[in-house]
CSV table of N, CA and C in Angstrom, one decimal:
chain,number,residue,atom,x,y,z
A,1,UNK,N,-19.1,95.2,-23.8
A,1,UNK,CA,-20.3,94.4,-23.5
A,1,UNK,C,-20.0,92.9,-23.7
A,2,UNK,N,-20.4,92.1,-22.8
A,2,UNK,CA,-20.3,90.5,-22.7
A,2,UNK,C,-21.3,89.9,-23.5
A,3,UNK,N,-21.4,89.5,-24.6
A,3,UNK,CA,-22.4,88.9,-24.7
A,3,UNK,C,-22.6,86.8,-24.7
A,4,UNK,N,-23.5,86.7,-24.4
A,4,UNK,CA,-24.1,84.8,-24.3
A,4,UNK,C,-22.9,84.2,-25.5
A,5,UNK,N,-22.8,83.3,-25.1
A,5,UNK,CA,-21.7,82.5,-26.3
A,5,UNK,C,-21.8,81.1,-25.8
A,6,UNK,N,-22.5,80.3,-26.8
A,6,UNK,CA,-22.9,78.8,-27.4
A,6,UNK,C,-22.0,78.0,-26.3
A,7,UNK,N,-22.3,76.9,-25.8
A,7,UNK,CA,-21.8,76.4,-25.2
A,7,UNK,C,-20.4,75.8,-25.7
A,8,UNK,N,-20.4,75.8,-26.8
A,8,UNK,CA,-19.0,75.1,-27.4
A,8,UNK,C,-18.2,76.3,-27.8
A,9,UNK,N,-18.5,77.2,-28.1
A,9,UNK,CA,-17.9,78.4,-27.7
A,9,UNK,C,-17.6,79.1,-29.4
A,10,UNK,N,-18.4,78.3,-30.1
A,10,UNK,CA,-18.4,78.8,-31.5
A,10,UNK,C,-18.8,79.9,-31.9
A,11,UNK,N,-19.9,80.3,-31.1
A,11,UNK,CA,-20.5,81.5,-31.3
A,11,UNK,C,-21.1,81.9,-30.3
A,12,UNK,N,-21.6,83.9,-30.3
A,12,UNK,CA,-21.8,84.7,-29.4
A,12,UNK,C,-23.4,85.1,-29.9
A,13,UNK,N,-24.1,84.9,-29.2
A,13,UNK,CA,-25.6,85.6,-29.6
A,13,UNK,C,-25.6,87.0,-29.0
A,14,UNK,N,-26.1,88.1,-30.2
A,14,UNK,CA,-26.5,89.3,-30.6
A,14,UNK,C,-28.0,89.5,-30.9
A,15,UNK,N,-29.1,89.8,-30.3
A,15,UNK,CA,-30.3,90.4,-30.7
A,15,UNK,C,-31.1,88.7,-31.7
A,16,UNK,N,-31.2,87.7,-31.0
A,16,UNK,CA,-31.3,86.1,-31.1
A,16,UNK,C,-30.7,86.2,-32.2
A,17,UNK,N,-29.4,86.5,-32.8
A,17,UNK,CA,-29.2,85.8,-33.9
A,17,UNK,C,-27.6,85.3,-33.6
A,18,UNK,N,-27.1,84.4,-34.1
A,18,UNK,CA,-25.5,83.8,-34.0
A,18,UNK,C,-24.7,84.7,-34.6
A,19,UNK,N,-23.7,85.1,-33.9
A,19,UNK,CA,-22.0,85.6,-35.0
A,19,UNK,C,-21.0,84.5,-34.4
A,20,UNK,N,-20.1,84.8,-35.1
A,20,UNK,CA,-19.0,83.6,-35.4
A,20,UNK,C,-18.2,84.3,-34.0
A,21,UNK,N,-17.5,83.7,-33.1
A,21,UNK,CA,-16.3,84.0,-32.3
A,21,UNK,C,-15.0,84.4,-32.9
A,22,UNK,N,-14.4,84.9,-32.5
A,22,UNK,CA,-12.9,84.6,-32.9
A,22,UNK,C,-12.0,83.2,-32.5
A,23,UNK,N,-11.0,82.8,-33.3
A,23,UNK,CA,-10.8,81.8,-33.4
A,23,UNK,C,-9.6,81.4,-32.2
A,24,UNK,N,-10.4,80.3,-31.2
A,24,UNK,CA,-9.6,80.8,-29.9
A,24,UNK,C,-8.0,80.4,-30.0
A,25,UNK,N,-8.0,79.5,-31.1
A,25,UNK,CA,-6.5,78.7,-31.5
A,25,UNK,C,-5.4,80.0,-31.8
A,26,UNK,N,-5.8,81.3,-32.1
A,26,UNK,CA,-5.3,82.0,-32.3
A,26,UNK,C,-4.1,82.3,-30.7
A,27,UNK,N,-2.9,82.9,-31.3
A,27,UNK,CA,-2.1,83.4,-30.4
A,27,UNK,C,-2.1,84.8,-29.4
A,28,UNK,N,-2.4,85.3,-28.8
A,28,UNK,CA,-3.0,86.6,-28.2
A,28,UNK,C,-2.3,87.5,-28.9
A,29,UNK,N,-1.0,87.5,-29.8
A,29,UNK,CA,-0.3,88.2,-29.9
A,29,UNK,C,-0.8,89.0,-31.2
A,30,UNK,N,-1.1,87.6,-32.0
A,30,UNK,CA,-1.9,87.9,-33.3
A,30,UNK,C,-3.2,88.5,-33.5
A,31,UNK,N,-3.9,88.1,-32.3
A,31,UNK,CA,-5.4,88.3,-32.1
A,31,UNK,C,-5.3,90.0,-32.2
A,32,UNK,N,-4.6,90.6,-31.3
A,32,UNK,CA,-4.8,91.9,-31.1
A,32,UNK,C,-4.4,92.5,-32.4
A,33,UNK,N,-3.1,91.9,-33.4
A,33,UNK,CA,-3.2,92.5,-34.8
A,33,UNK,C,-3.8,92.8,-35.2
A,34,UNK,N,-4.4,91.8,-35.5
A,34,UNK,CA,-5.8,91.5,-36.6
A,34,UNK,C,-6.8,92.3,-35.8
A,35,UNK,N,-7.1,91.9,-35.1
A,35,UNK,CA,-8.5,93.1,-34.7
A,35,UNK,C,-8.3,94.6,-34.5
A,36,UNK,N,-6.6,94.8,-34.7
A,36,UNK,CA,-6.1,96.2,-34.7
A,36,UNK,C,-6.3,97.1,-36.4
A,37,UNK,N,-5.9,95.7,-37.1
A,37,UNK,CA,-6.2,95.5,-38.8
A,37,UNK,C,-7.8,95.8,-39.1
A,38,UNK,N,-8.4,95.3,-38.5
A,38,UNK,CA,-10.0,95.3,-38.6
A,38,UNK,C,-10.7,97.0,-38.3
A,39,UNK,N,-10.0,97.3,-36.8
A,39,UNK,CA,-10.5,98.5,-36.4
A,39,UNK,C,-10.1,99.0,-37.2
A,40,UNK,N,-9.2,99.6,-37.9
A,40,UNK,CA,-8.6,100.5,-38.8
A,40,UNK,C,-9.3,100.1,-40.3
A,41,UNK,N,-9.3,99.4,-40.5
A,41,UNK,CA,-10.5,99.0,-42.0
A,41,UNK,C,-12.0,99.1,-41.6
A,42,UNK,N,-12.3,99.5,-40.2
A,42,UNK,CA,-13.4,99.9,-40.1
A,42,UNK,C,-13.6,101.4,-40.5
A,43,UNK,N,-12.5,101.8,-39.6
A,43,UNK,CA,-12.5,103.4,-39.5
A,43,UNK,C,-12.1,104.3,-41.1
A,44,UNK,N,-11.4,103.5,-42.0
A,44,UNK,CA,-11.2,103.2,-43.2
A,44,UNK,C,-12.9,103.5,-44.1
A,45,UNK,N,-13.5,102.7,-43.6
A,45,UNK,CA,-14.6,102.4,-44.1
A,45,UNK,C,-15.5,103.9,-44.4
A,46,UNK,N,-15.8,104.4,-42.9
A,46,UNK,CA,-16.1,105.5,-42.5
A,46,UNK,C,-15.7,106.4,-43.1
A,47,UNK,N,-14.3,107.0,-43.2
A,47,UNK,CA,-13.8,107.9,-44.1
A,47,UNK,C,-14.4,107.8,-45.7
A,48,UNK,N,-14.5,106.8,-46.2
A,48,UNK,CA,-14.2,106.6,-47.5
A,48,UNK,C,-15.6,107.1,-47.6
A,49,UNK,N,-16.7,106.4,-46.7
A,49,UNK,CA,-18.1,107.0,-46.8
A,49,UNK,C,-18.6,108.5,-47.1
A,50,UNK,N,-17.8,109.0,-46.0
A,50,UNK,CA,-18.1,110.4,-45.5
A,50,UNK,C,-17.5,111.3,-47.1
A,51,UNK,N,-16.3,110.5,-47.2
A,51,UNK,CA,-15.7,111.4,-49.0
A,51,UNK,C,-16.5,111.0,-49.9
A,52,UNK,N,-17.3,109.6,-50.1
A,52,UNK,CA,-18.1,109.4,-51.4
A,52,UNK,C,-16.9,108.8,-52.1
A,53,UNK,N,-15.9,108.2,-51.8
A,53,UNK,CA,-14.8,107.7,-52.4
A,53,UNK,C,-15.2,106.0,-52.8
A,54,UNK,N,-15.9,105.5,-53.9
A,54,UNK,CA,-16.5,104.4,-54.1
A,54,UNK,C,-15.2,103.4,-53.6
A,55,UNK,N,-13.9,103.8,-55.0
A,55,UNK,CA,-12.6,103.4,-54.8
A,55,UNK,C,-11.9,102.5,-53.7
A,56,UNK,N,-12.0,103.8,-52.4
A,56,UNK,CA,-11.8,104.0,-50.8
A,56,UNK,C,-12.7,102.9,-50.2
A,57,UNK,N,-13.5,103.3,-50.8
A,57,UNK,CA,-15.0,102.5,-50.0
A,57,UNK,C,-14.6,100.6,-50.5
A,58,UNK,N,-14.4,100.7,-51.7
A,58,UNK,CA,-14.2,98.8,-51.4
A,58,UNK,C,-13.0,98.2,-51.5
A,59,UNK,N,-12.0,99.5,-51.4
A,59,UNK,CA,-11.0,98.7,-50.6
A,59,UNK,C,-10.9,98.5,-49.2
A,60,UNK,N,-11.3,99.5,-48.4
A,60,UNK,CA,-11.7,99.4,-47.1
A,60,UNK,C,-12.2,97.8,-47.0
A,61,UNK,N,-13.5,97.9,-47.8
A,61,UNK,CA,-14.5,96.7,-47.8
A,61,UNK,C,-13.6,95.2,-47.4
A,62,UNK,N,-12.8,95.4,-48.2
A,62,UNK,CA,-12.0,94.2,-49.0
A,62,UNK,C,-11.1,94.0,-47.2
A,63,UNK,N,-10.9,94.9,-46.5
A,63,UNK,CA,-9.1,94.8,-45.9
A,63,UNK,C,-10.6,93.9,-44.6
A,64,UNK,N,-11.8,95.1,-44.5
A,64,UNK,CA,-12.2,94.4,-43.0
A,64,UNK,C,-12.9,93.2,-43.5
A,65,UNK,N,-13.2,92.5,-44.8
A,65,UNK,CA,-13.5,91.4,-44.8
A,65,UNK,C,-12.0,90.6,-44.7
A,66,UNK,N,-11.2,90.7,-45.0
A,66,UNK,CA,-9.3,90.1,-44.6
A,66,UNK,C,-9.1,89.8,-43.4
A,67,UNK,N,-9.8,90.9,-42.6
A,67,UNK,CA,-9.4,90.7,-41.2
A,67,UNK,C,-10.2,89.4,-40.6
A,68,UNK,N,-11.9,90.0,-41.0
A,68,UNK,CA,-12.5,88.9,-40.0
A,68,UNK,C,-12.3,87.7,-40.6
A,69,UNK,N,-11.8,87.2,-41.8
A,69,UNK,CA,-11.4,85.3,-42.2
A,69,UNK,C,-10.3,85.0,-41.3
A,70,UNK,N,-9.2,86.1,-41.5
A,70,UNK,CA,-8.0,85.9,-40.6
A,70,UNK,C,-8.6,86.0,-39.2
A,71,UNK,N,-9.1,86.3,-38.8
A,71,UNK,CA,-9.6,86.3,-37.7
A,71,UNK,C,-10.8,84.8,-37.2
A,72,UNK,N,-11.0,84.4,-38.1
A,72,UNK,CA,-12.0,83.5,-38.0
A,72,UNK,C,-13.7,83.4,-37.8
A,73,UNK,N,-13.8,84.6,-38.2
A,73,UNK,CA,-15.3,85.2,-38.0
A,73,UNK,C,-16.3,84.7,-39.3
A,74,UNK,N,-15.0,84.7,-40.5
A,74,UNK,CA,-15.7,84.5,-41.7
A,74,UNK,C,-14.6,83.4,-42.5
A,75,UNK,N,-15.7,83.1,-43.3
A,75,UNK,CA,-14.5,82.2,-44.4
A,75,UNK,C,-14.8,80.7,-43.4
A,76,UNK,N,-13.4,80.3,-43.8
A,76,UNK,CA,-13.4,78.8,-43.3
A,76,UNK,C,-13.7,78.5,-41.9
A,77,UNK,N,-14.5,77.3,-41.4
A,77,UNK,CA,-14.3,77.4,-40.2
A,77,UNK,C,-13.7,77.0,-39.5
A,78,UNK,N,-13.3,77.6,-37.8
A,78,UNK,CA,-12.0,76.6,-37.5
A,78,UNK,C,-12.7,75.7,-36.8
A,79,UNK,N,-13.6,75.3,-36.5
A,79,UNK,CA,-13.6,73.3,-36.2
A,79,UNK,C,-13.9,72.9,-36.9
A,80,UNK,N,-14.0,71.6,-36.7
A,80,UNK,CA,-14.3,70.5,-37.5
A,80,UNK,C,-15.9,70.1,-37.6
A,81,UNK,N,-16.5,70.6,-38.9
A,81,UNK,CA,-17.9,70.6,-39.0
A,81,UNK,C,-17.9,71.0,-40.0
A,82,UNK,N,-19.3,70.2,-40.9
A,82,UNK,CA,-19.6,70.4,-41.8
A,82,UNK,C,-21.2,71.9,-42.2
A,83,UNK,N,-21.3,71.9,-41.0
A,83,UNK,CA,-22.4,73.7,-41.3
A,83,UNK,C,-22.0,74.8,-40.1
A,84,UNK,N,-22.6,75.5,-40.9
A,84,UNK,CA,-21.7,77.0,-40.2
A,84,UNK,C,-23.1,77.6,-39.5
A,85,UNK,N,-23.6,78.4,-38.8
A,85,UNK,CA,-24.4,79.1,-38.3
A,85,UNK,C,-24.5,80.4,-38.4
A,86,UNK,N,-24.0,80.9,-38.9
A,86,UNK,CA,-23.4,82.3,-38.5
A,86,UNK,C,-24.4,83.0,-39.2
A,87,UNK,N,-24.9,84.3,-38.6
A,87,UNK,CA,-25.9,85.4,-39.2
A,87,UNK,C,-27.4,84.1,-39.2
A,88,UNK,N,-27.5,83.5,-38.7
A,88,UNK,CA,-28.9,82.6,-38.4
A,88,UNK,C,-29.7,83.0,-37.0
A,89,UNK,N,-30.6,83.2,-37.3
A,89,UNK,CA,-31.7,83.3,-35.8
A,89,UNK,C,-30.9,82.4,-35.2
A,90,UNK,N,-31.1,82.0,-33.9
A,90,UNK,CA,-30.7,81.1,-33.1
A,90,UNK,C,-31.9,80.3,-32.8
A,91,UNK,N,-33.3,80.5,-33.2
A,91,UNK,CA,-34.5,79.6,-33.1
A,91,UNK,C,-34.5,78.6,-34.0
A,92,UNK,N,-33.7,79.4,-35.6
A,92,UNK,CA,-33.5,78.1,-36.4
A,92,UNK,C,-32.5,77.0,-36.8
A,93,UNK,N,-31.6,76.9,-35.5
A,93,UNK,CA,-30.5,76.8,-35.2
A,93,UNK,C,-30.5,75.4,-34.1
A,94,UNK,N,-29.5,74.8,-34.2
A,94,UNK,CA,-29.4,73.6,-33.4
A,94,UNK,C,-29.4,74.0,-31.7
A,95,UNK,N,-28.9,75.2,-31.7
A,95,UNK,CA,-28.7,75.7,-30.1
A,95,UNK,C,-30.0,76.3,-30.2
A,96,UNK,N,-30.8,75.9,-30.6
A,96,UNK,CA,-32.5,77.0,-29.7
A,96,UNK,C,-32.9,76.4,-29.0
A,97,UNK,N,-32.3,75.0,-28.6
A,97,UNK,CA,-33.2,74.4,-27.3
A,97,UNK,C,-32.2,74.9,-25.9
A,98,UNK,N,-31.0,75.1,-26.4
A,98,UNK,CA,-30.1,75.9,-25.2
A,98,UNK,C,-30.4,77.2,-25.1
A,99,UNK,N,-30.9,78.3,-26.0
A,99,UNK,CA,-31.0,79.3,-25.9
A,99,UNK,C,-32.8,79.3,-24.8
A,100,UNK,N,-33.3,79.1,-25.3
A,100,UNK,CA,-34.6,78.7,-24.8
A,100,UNK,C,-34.3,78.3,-23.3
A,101,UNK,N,-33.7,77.4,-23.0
A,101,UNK,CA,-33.9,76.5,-21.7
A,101,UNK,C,-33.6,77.7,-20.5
A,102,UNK,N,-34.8,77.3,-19.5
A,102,UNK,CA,-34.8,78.7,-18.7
A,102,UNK,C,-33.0,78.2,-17.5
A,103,UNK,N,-32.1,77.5,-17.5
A,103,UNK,CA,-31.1,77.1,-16.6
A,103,UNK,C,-29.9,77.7,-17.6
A,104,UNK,N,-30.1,78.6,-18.8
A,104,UNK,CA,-29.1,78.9,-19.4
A,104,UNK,C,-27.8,79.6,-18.2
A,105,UNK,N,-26.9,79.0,-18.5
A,105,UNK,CA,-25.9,80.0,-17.5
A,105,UNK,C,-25.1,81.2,-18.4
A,106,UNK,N,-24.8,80.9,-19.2
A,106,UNK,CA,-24.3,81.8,-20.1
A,106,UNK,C,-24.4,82.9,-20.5
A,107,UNK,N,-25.9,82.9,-20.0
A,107,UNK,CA,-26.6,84.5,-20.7
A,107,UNK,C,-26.7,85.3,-19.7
């Protein structure tokens, strides 16, 4: 599924609220790693749940939070700016007059 993504391309809106992009500076080669690394500390996650393995459970935690910094989702950001948006309504958000405007093309 495609979802709306901020005109500067920083983020994708989800159910009006912002998530971070992936970081497009990234090399395609790496991209698919890391999100290969991600899916598997997801799936990680799941197992560890289903055993009750607390252990399992935050190391999982630990690898899919690794992925998305490396990946650019979390952690530092990659442009150059001083506030981040991420997990924010998009009403309370610099982009609500773009999300709002009925000529949105993006969405």
């Amino acid at each position: 599924m495609k979802y709306p993504t901020t005109p500067d391309g920083r983020y994708f809106v989800h159910k009006d609220r912002l998530w971070r992009c992936t970081n497009p500076n990234l090399d395609e080669a790496t991209r698919r790693r890391l999100v290969g690394e991600l899916m598997a500390a997801r799936r990680d996650v799941g197992t560890a749940k289903r055993a009750g393995d607390d252990a399992a459970l935050a190391d999982a935690r630990g690898k899919v939070h690794a992925a998305k910094v490396a990946l650019g989702k979390r952690g530092p950001m990659w442009w150059d700016n001083d506030t981040d948006d991420n997990r924010y309504l998009i009403k309370n958000t610099p982009y609500a007059d773009w999300w709002s405007s009925p000529d949105d093309s993006s969405a």
